[in-house]
């Protein structure tokens, strides 16, 4: 979050916050229903310029800020704004029949990251979601267990969303969480 000296929780009522992510909009409104979420597009510099002119703050990916060597903003906790499934993961795709290339990239495979990414993607597939659906998932491993944070929003009832965290041992955790959240959202 970048917005002068504010944090998400110290922003004044009716503050204008910029983001282009539907997933972030739902989560921000859940935390601060009194703020105005404004759709912003453009590169990082363009978005930051809007903070000086027309917005009180903007939500940007920390990796992009760091990569550009810009002054970091105030980080949002992962359980406040859960990222998109697979966010931050670097993947390499090879041809099915290219054993040499497959052996080469196997040496740089990070099993824990792959397991987490596959769990997040299983969550997304179970929802049948695309980039126009408010869904978020973040998996990490603790003591051999996968911890999965997930969120879905109701596209027909703006800013109504449900979040949950569950723990398990394999990628089917993504499907289990998706099913639990869909049931919860239906009850809301």
Tab-separated table of C-alpha atoms in Angstrom:
chain	number	residue	atom	x	y	z
A	1	UNK	CA	0.000	0.000	0.000
A	2	UNK	CA	1.411	3.395	-0.946
A	3	UNK	CA	-0.316	6.535	0.249
A	4	UNK	CA	1.667	9.217	2.002
A	5	UNK	CA	1.962	8.516	5.699
A	6	UNK	CA	-1.225	6.448	5.909
A	7	UNK	CA	-1.738	2.768	6.558
A	8	UNK	CA	-4.891	0.999	5.415
A	9	UNK	CA	-6.320	1.459	8.910
A	10	UNK	CA	-5.349	5.098	9.433
A	11	UNK	CA	-6.877	6.353	6.178
A	12	UNK	CA	-9.622	8.924	6.666
A	13	UNK	CA	-13.250	7.955	5.992
A	14	UNK	CA	-14.127	8.135	2.268
A	15	UNK	CA	-10.444	7.949	1.279
A	16	UNK	CA	-9.928	7.111	-2.404
A	17	UNK	CA	-7.750	4.024	-2.961
A	18	UNK	CA	-6.667	2.844	-6.396
A	19	UNK	CA	-6.404	-0.748	-7.612
A	20	UNK	CA	-7.320	-2.557	-10.809
A	21	UNK	CA	-7.752	-5.935	-9.106
A	22	UNK	CA	-11.275	-7.176	-8.384
A	23	UNK	CA	-9.761	-9.586	-5.839
A	24	UNK	CA	-8.128	-6.698	-3.960
A	25	UNK	CA	-11.275	-4.549	-4.145
A	26	UNK	CA	-13.336	-7.173	-2.322
A	27	UNK	CA	-10.730	-7.652	0.388
A	28	UNK	CA	-10.120	-3.936	0.913
A	29	UNK	CA	-13.854	-3.223	1.211
A	30	UNK	CA	-14.140	-6.055	3.726
A	31	UNK	CA	-11.482	-4.414	5.909
A	32	UNK	CA	-12.558	-0.809	5.274
A	33	UNK	CA	-16.152	-0.520	3.966
A	34	UNK	CA	-15.927	3.268	4.366
A	35	UNK	CA	-13.260	3.797	1.680
A	36	UNK	CA	-13.859	4.444	-2.016
A	37	UNK	CA	-12.124	1.970	-4.334
A	38	UNK	CA	-11.139	3.527	-7.669
A	39	UNK	CA	-10.154	1.519	-10.738
A	40	UNK	CA	-6.646	2.504	-11.886
A	41	UNK	CA	-4.670	1.326	-14.893
A	42	UNK	CA	-1.209	2.042	-16.195
A	43	UNK	CA	2.354	1.343	-15.210
A	44	UNK	CA	3.670	1.753	-11.663
A	45	UNK	CA	4.834	5.344	-12.205
A	46	UNK	CA	1.459	6.371	-13.643
A	47	UNK	CA	-0.345	4.826	-10.688
A	48	UNK	CA	1.973	6.489	-8.167
A	49	UNK	CA	1.453	9.870	-9.872
A	50	UNK	CA	-2.290	9.493	-9.249
A	51	UNK	CA	-1.624	9.347	-5.487
A	52	UNK	CA	-0.252	12.879	-5.632
A	53	UNK	CA	-3.141	14.182	-7.729
A	54	UNK	CA	-6.405	12.280	-7.250
A	55	UNK	CA	-6.009	9.353	-4.849
A	56	UNK	CA	-5.206	8.925	-1.171
A	57	UNK	CA	-3.391	5.671	-1.859
A	58	UNK	CA	-2.795	2.878	-4.326
A	59	UNK	CA	-2.267	-0.862	-3.945
A	60	UNK	CA	0.752	-2.180	-5.865
A	61	UNK	CA	2.680	-5.448	-5.902
A	62	UNK	CA	5.723	-5.181	-3.636
A	63	UNK	CA	7.864	-7.062	-6.170
A	64	UNK	CA	7.260	-4.365	-8.801
A	65	UNK	CA	8.152	-1.559	-6.386
A	66	UNK	CA	11.337	-3.343	-5.323
A	67	UNK	CA	12.339	-4.196	-8.903
A	68	UNK	CA	12.056	-0.533	-9.904
A	69	UNK	CA	14.127	0.582	-6.901
A	70	UNK	CA	11.291	2.747	-5.567
A	71	UNK	CA	10.639	3.614	-1.941
A	72	UNK	CA	8.561	0.798	-0.457
A	73	UNK	CA	5.100	1.566	0.840
A	74	UNK	CA	3.315	-0.025	3.784
A	75	UNK	CA	3.019	-3.792	3.315
A	76	UNK	CA	-0.410	-5.352	3.755
A	77	UNK	CA	-0.578	-8.567	5.754
A	78	UNK	CA	-1.192	-11.672	3.674
A	79	UNK	CA	-4.339	-12.504	5.638
A	80	UNK	CA	-5.666	-8.980	4.989
A	81	UNK	CA	-5.196	-9.054	1.209
A	82	UNK	CA	-4.550	-12.600	0.013
A	83	UNK	CA	-2.669	-12.624	-3.314
A	84	UNK	CA	-3.767	-14.180	-6.585
A	85	UNK	CA	-3.121	-17.918	-6.939
A	86	UNK	CA	0.393	-18.462	-8.287
A	87	UNK	CA	1.431	-14.849	-7.726
A	88	UNK	CA	5.213	-14.581	-7.559
A	89	UNK	CA	5.846	-18.060	-8.948
A	90	UNK	CA	8.261	-18.459	-11.836
A	91	UNK	CA	7.576	-21.486	-14.024
A	92	UNK	CA	9.336	-23.118	-16.950
A	93	UNK	CA	7.413	-25.107	-19.536
A	94	UNK	CA	9.117	-27.706	-21.727
A	95	UNK	CA	8.040	-29.814	-24.675
A	96	UNK	CA	6.590	-33.191	-23.627
A	97	UNK	CA	9.172	-35.178	-25.570
A	98	UNK	CA	12.260	-33.077	-24.727
A	99	UNK	CA	13.904	-35.263	-22.078
A	100	UNK	CA	17.147	-33.278	-22.154
A	101	UNK	CA	15.395	-29.989	-21.318
A	102	UNK	CA	13.199	-31.660	-18.698
A	103	UNK	CA	16.295	-33.068	-16.970
A	104	UNK	CA	17.958	-29.662	-17.125
A	105	UNK	CA	15.086	-27.749	-15.507
A	106	UNK	CA	14.475	-30.489	-12.939
A	107	UNK	CA	17.711	-29.344	-11.291
A	108	UNK	CA	16.203	-25.949	-10.466
A	109	UNK	CA	12.759	-27.186	-9.439
A	110	UNK	CA	11.782	-26.115	-5.918
A	111	UNK	CA	9.436	-28.851	-4.728
A	112	UNK	CA	7.802	-26.870	-1.915
A	113	UNK	CA	7.028	-23.934	-4.212
A	114	UNK	CA	5.636	-26.283	-6.862
A	115	UNK	CA	3.423	-28.020	-4.275
A	116	UNK	CA	2.091	-24.674	-3.015
A	117	UNK	CA	1.488	-23.373	-6.532
A	118	UNK	CA	-0.309	-26.570	-7.569
A	119	UNK	CA	-2.515	-26.334	-4.463
A	120	UNK	CA	-3.425	-22.715	-5.288
A	121	UNK	CA	-4.161	-23.640	-8.908
A	122	UNK	CA	-6.318	-26.581	-7.782
A	123	UNK	CA	-8.328	-24.071	-5.730
A	124	UNK	CA	-8.835	-21.856	-8.789
A	125	UNK	CA	-9.771	-24.802	-11.053
A	126	UNK	CA	-12.300	-26.089	-8.510
A	127	UNK	CA	-13.998	-22.689	-8.617
A	128	UNK	CA	-13.953	-22.574	-12.416
A	129	UNK	CA	-12.610	-19.053	-11.903
A	130	UNK	CA	-10.774	-16.736	-14.265
A	131	UNK	CA	-9.224	-13.275	-13.838
A	132	UNK	CA	-12.705	-11.686	-13.769
A	133	UNK	CA	-13.723	-13.602	-10.646
A	134	UNK	CA	-12.792	-12.317	-7.170
A	135	UNK	CA	-10.706	-15.210	-5.842
A	136	UNK	CA	-7.444	-15.354	-3.919
A	137	UNK	CA	-5.273	-18.157	-2.570
A	138	UNK	CA	-1.929	-18.384	-0.839
A	139	UNK	CA	-0.327	-21.648	0.249
A	140	UNK	CA	2.787	-22.220	2.329
A	141	UNK	CA	4.288	-25.176	4.148
A	142	UNK	CA	4.703	-25.508	7.913
A	143	UNK	CA	5.988	-28.701	9.484
A	144	UNK	CA	5.167	-30.783	6.418
A	145	UNK	CA	1.585	-29.482	6.202
A	146	UNK	CA	0.225	-27.156	3.536
A	147	UNK	CA	-1.520	-24.108	4.981
A	148	UNK	CA	-3.921	-22.579	2.454
A	149	UNK	CA	-5.540	-19.152	2.821
A	150	UNK	CA	-8.393	-18.614	0.383
A	151	UNK	CA	-11.020	-16.008	-0.455
A	152	UNK	CA	-13.916	-15.788	-2.890
A	153	UNK	CA	-16.349	-12.975	-3.556
A	154	UNK	CA	-19.910	-12.978	-4.836
A	155	UNK	CA	-19.950	-11.320	-8.243
A	156	UNK	CA	-23.721	-10.698	-7.955
A	157	UNK	CA	-23.464	-9.093	-4.515
A	158	UNK	CA	-20.580	-6.615	-4.722
A	159	UNK	CA	-18.045	-6.795	-1.930
A	160	UNK	CA	-19.662	-9.798	-0.227
A	161	UNK	CA	-16.838	-12.270	0.348
A	162	UNK	CA	-15.739	-15.154	2.534
A	163	UNK	CA	-12.245	-16.132	3.689
A	164	UNK	CA	-10.938	-19.259	5.335
A	165	UNK	CA	-7.649	-20.965	6.170
A	166	UNK	CA	-7.282	-24.746	6.219
A	167	UNK	CA	-4.439	-27.217	6.645
A	168	UNK	CA	-3.706	-30.483	4.833
A	169	UNK	CA	-1.121	-32.708	3.181
A	170	UNK	CA	-1.678	-32.578	-0.598
A	171	UNK	CA	-2.916	-30.431	-3.472
A	172	UNK	CA	-6.521	-31.651	-3.062
A	173	UNK	CA	-6.615	-29.104	-0.238
A	174	UNK	CA	-7.330	-26.507	-2.947
A	175	UNK	CA	-10.526	-28.282	-4.009
A	176	UNK	CA	-11.596	-28.830	-0.393
A	177	UNK	CA	-11.186	-25.128	0.423
A	178	UNK	CA	-13.001	-24.035	-2.753
A	179	UNK	CA	-15.966	-26.256	-1.875
A	180	UNK	CA	-16.084	-24.976	1.730
A	181	UNK	CA	-15.981	-21.341	0.600
A	182	UNK	CA	-18.700	-21.848	-2.022
A	183	UNK	CA	-20.986	-23.352	0.645
A	184	UNK	CA	-20.203	-20.480	3.029
A	185	UNK	CA	-20.835	-17.869	0.348
A	186	UNK	CA	-24.160	-19.494	-0.539
A	187	UNK	CA	-25.231	-19.251	3.129
A	188	UNK	CA	-24.270	-15.551	3.343
